[in-house]
mmCIF file of C-alpha atoms in Angstrom:
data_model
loop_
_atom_site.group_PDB
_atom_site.id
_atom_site.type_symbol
_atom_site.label_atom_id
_atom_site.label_comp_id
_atom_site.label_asym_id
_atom_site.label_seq_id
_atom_site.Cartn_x
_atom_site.Cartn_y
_atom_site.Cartn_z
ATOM 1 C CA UNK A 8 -21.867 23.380 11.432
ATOM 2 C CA UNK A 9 -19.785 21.583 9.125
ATOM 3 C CA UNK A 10 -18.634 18.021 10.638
ATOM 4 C CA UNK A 11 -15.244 16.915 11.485
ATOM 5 C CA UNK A 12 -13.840 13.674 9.247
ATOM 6 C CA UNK A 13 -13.783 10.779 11.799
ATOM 7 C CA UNK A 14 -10.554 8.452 10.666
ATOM 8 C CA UNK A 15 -9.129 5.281 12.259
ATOM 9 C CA UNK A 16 -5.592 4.863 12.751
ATOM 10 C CA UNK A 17 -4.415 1.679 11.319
ATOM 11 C CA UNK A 18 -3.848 -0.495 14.372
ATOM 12 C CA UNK A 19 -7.081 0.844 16.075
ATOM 13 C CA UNK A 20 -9.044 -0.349 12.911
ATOM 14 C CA UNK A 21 -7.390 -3.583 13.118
ATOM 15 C CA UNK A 22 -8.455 -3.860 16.932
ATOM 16 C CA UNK A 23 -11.760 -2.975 16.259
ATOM 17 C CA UNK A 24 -12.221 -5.572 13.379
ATOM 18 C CA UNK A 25 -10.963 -7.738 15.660
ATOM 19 C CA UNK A 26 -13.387 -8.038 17.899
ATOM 20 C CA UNK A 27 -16.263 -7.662 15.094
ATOM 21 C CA UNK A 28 -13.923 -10.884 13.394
ATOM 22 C CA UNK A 29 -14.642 -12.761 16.755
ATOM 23 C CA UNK A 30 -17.971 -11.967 17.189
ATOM 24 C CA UNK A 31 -19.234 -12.978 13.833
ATOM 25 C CA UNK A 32 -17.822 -16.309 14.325
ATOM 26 C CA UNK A 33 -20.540 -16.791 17.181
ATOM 27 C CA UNK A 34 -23.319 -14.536 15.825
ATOM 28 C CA UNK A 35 -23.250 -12.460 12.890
ATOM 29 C CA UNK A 36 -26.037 -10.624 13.449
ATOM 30 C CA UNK A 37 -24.247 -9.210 16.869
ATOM 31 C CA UNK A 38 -21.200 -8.635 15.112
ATOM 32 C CA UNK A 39 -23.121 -6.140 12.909
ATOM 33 C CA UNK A 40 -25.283 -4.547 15.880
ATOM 34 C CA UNK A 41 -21.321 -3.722 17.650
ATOM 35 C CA UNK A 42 -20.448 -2.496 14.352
ATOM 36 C CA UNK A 43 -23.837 0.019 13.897
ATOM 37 C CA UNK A 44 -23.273 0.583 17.653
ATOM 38 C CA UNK A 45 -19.742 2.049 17.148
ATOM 39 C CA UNK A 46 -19.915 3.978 14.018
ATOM 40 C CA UNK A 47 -23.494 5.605 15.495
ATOM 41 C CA UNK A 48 -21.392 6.556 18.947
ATOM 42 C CA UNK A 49 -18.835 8.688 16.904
ATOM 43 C CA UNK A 50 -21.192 10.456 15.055
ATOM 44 C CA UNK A 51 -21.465 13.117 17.500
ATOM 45 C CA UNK A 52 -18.111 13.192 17.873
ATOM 46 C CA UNK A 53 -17.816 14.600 14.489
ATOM 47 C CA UNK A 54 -20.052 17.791 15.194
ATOM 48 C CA UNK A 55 -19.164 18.168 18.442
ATOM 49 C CA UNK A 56 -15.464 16.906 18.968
ATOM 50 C CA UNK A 57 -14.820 17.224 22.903
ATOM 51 C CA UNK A 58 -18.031 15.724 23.874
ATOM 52 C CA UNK A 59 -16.051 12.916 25.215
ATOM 53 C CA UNK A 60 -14.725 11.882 27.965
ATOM 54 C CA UNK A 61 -11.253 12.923 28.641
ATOM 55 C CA UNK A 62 -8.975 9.882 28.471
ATOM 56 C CA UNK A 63 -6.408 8.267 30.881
ATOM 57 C CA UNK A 64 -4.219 8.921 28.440
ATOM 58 C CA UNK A 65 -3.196 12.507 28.063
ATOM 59 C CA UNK A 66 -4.968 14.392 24.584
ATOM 60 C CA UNK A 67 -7.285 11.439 24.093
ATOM 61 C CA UNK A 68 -11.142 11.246 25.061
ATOM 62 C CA UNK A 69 -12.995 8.830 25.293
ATOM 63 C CA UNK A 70 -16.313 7.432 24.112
ATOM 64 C CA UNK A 71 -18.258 4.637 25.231
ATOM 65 C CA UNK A 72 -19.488 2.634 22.241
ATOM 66 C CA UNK A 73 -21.061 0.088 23.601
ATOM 67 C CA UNK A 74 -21.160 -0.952 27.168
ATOM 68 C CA UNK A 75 -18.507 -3.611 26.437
ATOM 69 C CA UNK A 76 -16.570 -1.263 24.068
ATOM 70 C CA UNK A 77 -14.806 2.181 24.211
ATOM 71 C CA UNK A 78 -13.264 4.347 21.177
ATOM 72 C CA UNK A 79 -10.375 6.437 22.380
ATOM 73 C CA UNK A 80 -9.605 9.414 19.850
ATOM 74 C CA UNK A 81 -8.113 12.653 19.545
ATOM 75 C CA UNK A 82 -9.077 15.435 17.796
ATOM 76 C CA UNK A 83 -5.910 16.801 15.254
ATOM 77 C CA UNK A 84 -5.550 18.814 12.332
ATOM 78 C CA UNK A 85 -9.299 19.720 11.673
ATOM 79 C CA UNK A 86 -10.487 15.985 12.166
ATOM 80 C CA UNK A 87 -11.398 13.306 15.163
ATOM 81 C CA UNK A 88 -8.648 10.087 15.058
ATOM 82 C CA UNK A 89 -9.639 6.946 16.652
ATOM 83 C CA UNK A 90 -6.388 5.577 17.992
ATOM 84 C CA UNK A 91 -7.318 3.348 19.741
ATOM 85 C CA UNK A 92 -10.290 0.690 20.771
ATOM 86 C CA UNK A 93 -10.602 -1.781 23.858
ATOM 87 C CA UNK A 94 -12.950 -3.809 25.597
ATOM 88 C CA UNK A 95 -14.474 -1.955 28.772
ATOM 89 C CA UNK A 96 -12.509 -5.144 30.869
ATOM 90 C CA UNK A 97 -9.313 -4.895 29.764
ATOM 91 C CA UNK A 98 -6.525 -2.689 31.095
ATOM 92 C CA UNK A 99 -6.424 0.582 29.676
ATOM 93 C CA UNK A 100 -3.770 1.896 28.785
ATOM 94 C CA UNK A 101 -1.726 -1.310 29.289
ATOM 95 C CA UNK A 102 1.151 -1.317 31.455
ATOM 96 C CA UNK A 103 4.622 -1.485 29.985
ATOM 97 C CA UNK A 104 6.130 -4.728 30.669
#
C-alpha cells in the first residue's frame, strides 16, 4: 500500500509552529518531543486515511497528537491536509464573533 502525502496548509503550519515557538522558549527538549509526537501521530494517517476521528467540523477528522494537541485534516485529491491544529482546551471550531 502506497502512502498518502501528508501536507500542512499554511496557517495550520503556522499554528502548529506556534506552539512548538512557545514551548522551546521554556524547554527545548519538550518542544522537540511535541514535534516527534505530532509528525509520528499522522503517520498512520498516511496509510490509512480515515482512521481518524470524524471532526466537528464537517469533512475533517481528527487526530489526537498529543494529549494537549489535536491535528484536524482532510483527506483531498489523493493526499491527507492538515488544516488545522489546536490545543485540546481551546474552543474548537471557534465561534464566529
Amino acid at each position: 500500500m502506497t502512502p498518502l502525502q501528508i501536507v500542512w496548509a499554511d496557517e495550520a503550519r503556522e499554528i502548529f509552529l506556534g506552539y512548538i515557538r512557545y514551548i522551546a522558549e521554556r524547554s527545548p527538549a519538550a518542544a522537540l518531543r511535541l514535534f516527534d509526537a505530532v509528525e509520528n501521530s499522522l503517520r498512520p494517517v498516511a496509510y490509512f486515511p480515515f482512521s481518524g476521528t470524524p471532526g466537528r467540523v464537517p469533512g475533517t477528522y481528527e487526530i489526537v497528537s498529543h494529549p494537549n494537541y489535536i491535528a484536524i485534516y482532510q483527506v483531498s485529491d489523493g493526499c491527507i491536509e492538515v488544516v488545522d491544529f489546536t490545543h485540546a482546551r481551546k474552543l474548537y471550531p471557534p465561534t464566529a464573533d
